Coordinates of C-alpha atoms in Angstrom, one line a residue:
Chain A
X595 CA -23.9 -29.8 -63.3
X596 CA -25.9 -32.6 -64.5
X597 CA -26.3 -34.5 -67.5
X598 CA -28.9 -36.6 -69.6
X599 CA -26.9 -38.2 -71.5
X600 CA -23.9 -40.5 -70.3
X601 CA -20.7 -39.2 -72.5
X602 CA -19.3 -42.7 -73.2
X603 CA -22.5 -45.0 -73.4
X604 CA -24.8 -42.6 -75.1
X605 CA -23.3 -43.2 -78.4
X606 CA -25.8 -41.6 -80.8
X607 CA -25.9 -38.0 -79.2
X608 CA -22.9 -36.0 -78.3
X609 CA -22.6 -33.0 -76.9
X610 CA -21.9 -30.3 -79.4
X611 CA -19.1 -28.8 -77.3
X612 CA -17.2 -32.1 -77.7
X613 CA -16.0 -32.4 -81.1
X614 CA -15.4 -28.9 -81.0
X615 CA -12.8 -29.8 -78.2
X616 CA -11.7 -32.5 -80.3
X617 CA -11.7 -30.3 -83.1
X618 CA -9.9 -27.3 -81.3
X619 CA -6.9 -29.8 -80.0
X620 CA -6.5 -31.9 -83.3
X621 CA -6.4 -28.5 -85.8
X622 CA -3.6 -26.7 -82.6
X623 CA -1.7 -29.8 -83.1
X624 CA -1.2 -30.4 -86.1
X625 CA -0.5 -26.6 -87.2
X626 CA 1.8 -27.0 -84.2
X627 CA 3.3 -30.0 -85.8
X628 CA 4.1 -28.3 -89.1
X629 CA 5.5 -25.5 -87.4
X630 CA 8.3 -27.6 -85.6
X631 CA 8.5 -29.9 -88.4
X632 CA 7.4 -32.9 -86.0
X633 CA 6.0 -35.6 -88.5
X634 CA 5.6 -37.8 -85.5
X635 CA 3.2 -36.1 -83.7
X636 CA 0.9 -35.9 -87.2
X637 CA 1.4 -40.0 -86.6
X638 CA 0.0 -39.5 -83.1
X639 CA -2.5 -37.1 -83.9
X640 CA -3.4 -40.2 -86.7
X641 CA -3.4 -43.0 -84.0
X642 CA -5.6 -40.9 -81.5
X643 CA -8.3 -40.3 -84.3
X644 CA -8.1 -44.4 -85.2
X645 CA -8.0 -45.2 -81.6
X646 CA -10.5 -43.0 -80.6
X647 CA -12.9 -44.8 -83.6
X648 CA -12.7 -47.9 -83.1
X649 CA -12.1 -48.4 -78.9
X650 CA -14.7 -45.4 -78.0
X651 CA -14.7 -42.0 -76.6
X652 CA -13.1 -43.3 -73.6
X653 CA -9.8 -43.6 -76.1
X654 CA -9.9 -40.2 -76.9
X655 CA -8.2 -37.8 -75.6
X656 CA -9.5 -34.5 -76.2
X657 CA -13.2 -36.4 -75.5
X658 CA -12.0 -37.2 -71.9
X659 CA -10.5 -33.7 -71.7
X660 CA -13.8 -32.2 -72.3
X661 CA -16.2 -34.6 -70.3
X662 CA -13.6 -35.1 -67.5
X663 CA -12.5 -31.5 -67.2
X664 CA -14.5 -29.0 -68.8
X665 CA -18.3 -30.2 -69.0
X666 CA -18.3 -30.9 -65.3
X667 CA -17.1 -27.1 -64.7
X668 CA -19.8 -25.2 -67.3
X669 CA -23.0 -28.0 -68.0
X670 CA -23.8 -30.4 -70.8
X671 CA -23.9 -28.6 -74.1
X672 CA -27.1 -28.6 -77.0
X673 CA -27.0 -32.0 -77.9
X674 CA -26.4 -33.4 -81.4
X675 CA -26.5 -36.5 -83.5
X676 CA -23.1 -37.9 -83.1
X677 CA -23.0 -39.2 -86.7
X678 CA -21.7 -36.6 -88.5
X679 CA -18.8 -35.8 -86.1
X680 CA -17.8 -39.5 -86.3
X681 CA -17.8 -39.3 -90.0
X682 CA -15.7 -36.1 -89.8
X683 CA -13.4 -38.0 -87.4
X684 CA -13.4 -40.8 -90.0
X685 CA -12.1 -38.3 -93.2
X686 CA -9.4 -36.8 -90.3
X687 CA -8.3 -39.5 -89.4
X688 CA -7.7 -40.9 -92.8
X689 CA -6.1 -37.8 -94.2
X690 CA -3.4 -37.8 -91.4
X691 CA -2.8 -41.5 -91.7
X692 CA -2.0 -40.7 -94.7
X693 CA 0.3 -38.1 -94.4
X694 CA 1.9 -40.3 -92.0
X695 CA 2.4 -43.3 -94.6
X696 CA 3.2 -40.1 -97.3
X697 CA 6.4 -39.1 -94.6
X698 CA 7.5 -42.5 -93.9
X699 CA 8.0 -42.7 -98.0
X700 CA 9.7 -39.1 -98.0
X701 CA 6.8 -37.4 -99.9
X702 CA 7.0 -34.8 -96.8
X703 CA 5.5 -31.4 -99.4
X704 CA 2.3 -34.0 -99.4
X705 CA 2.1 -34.9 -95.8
X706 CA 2.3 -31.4 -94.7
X707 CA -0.2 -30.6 -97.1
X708 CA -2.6 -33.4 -96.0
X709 CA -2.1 -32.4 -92.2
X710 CA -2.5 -28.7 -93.3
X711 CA -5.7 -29.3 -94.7
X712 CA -6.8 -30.8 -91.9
X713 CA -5.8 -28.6 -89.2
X714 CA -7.0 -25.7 -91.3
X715 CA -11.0 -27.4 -91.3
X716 CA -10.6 -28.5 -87.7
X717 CA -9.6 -24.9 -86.5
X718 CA -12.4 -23.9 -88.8
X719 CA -15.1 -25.5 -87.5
X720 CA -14.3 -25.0 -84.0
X721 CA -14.1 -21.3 -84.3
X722 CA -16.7 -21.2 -86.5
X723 CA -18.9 -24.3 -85.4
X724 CA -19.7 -25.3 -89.3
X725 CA -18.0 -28.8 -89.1
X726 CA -17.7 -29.2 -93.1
X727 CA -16.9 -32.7 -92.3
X728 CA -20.9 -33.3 -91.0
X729 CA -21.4 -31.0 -93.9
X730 CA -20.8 -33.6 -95.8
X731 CA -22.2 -36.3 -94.4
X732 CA -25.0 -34.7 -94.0
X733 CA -25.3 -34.3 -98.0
X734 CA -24.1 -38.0 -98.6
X735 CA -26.9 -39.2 -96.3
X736 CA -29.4 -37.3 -97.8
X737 CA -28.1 -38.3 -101.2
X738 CA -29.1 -41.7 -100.4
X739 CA -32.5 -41.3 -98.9
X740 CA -31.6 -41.7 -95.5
X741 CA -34.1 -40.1 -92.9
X742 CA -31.8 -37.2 -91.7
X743 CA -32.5 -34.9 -88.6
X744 CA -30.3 -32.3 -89.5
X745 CA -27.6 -31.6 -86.9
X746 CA -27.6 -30.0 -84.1
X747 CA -30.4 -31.9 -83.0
Chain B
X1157 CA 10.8 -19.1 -89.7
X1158 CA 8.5 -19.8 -93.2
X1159 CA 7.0 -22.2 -91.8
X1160 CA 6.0 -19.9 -88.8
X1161 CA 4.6 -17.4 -91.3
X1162 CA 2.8 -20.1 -93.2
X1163 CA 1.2 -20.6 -89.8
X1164 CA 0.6 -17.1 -89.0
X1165 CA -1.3 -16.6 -92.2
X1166 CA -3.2 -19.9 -91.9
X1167 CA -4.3 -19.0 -88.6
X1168 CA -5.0 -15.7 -89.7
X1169 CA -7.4 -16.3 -92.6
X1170 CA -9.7 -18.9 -90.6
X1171 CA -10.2 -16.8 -87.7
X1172 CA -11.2 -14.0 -90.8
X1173 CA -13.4 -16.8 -92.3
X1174 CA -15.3 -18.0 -88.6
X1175 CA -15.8 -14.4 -88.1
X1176 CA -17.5 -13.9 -91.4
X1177 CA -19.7 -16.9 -91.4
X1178 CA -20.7 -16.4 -88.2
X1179 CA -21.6 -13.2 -89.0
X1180 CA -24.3 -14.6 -91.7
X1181 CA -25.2 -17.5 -89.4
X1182 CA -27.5 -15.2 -87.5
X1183 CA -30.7 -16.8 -86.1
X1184 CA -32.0 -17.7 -89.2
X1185 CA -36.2 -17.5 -89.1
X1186 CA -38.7 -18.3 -92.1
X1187 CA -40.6 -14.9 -92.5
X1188 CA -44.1 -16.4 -92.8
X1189 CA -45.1 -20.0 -91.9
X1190 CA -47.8 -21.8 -93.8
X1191 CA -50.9 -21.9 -90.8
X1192 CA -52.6 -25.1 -93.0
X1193 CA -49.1 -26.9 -93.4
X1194 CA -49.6 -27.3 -89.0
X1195 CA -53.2 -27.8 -88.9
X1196 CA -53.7 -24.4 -87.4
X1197 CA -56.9 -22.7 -88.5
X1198 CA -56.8 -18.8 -89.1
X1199 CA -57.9 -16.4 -86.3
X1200 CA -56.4 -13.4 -84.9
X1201 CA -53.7 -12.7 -82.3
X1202 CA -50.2 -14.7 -82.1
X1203 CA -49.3 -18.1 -81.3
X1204 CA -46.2 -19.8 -81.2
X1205 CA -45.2 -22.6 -83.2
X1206 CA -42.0 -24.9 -81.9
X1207 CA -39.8 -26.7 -83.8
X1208 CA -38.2 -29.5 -81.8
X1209 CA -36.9 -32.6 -81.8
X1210 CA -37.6 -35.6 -79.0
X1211 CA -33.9 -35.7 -77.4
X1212 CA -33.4 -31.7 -77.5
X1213 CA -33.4 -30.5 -73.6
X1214 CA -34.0 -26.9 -74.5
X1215 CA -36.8 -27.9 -76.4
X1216 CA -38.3 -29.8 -73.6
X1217 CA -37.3 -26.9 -71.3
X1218 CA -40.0 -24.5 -74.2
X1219 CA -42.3 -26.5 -74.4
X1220 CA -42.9 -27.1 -70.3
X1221 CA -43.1 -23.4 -70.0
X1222 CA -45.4 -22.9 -73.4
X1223 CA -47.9 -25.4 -72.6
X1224 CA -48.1 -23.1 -68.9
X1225 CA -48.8 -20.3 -70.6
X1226 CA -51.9 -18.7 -71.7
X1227 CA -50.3 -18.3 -75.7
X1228 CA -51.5 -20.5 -78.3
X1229 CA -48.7 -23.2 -78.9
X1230 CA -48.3 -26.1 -81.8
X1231 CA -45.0 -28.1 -81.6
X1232 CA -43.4 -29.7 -84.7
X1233 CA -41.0 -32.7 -84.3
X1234 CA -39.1 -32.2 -86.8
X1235 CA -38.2 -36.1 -86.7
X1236 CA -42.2 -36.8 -87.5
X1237 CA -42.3 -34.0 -89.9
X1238 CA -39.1 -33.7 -91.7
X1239 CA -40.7 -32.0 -94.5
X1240 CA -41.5 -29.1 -92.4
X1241 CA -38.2 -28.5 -91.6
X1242 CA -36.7 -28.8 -94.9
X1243 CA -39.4 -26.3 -96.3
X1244 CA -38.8 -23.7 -93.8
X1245 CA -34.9 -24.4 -93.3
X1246 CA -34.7 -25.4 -89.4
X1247 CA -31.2 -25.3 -89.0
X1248 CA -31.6 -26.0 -85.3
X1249 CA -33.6 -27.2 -82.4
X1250 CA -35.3 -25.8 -80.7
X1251 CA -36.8 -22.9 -83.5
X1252 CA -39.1 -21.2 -81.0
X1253 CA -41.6 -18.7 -83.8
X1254 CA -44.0 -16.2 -82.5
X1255 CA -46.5 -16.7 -85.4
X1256 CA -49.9 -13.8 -86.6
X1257 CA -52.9 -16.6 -86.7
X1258 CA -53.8 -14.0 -89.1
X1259 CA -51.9 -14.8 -91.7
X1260 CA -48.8 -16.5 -90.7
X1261 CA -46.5 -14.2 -90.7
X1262 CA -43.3 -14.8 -88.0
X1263 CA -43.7 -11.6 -85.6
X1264 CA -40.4 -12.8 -83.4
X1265 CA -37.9 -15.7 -83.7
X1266 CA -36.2 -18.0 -80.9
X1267 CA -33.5 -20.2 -80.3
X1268 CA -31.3 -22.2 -77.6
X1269 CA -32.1 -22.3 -74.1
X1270 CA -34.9 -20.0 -73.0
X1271 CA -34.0 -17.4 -71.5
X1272 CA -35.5 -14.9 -68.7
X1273 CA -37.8 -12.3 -70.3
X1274 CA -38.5 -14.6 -73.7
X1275 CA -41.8 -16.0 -72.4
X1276 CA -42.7 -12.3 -71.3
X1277 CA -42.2 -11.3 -75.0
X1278 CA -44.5 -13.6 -76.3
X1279 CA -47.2 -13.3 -74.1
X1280 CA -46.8 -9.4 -75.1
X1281 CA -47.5 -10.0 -78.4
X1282 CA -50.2 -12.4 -78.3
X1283 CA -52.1 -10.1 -76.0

């Protein structure tokens, strides 16, 4: 299956399918780790999004899951302006760094809710594939005159 | 055990919300396109007017098998004319419309990767 785009150097188009992965394996996680009451992997799930950010796709997991394992095996997706996604990845991963900081000072009630809300938007938008996160930045860049192609390109 | 149940619910109501928005995410299609907004003078039988953008491969894919075929066709880059996407609520690329150069109005509606028969359908109804 080919592509046109590389997955790690093409940085301002992903494949669409990609941060649903992401999005898919974040939201399971985190419901998983409120289920077994395992703050730590809510910390995890907080260092993946950070690393992920700032070291490239190449750091993420669920992004080499998808372009390692899966595209290869059903074809590069509809292509979107990666953007958005990023700036989704950005409000996740600052909502579950702060439920991490919120369990290390024993506020658990408001780290569980923080990782809750979280999981419950990421499961969202991958069942759905209305990423409320883009949403958003979609509205904030508009807000501000920015010349927007609306997503999926 | 709550926290289970919690879970359950949770999991629960947002497969109940996907299923309902996807339900009114249908292909969503202006009913009548504006033939002086694209430069397109009136006339009679249908034409097809693309909405694209310049990295979208199923738009490429459209508009290498339009341009082949006998059908009228006017492609809108929606990154040149982002005012014509905003007016007639291009959610996605490609937005493939089977257009009356009568009077506008959208006869068919199009979207993804084109698939066998599509082109057929077109050419039907612009002959």
């Amino acid at each position: 299956m080919g592509r046109s785009v590389h997955p790690y150097d093409d940085t301002a188009v992903i494949d669409s399918r990609a941060p649903r992965t992401n999005q898919a394996v974040i939201g399971s996680l985190a419901l998983l780790g409120f289920v077994v009451d395992a703050q730590w992997l809510i910390a995890l799930l907080a260092l993946q999004f950070i690393l992920g950010l700032t070291l490239g796709r190449r750091w993420c997991l669920p992004c080499l899951l998808y372009f390692e394992l899966i595209q290869p095996r059903i074809g590069e997706g509809r292509l979107e302006d990666s953007r958005p996604p990023r700036f989704a990845n950005q409000v996740g991963a600052a909502f579950l760094s702060v439920a991490t900081i919120a369990f290390i000072a024993g506020a658990d009630t408001f780290g569980w809710v923080l990782a809750l809300i979280v999981s419950t938007l990421a499961l969202f938008s991958a069942m759905s594939g209305i990423c409320l996160g883009c949403e958003m930045y979609v509205a904030i860049a508009r807000a501000r005159g920015m010349r927007f192609e609306r997503y999926p390109v | 055990m709550d926290r289970l149940l919690i879970a359950i619910v949770l999991l629960a109501a947002i497969s109940l919300a996907s299923a309902l928005v996807r339900r009114r995410e249908a292909p969503a299609a202006p009913a009548r396109i504006d033939l002086g907004d694209l430069g397109l003078a009136h006339s009679t039988g249908v034409g097809v007017v693309g909405f694209s953008t310049s990295y979208c491969i199923p738009c490429q894919q459209w508009e290498q098998a339009l341009v082949r075929s006998p059908v009228p066709f006017m492609k809108v880059d929606v990154g040149e004319r982002p005012e014509l996407a905003r007016r007639y609520e291009v959610k996605s690329t490609p937005l493939i419309l089977a257009v009356s150069l009568a009077d506008g109005t959208v006869v068919d509606a199009f979207t993804g990767d084109p698939e066998p028969g599509q082109l057929e359908r077109i050419e039907q109804l612009a002959a």
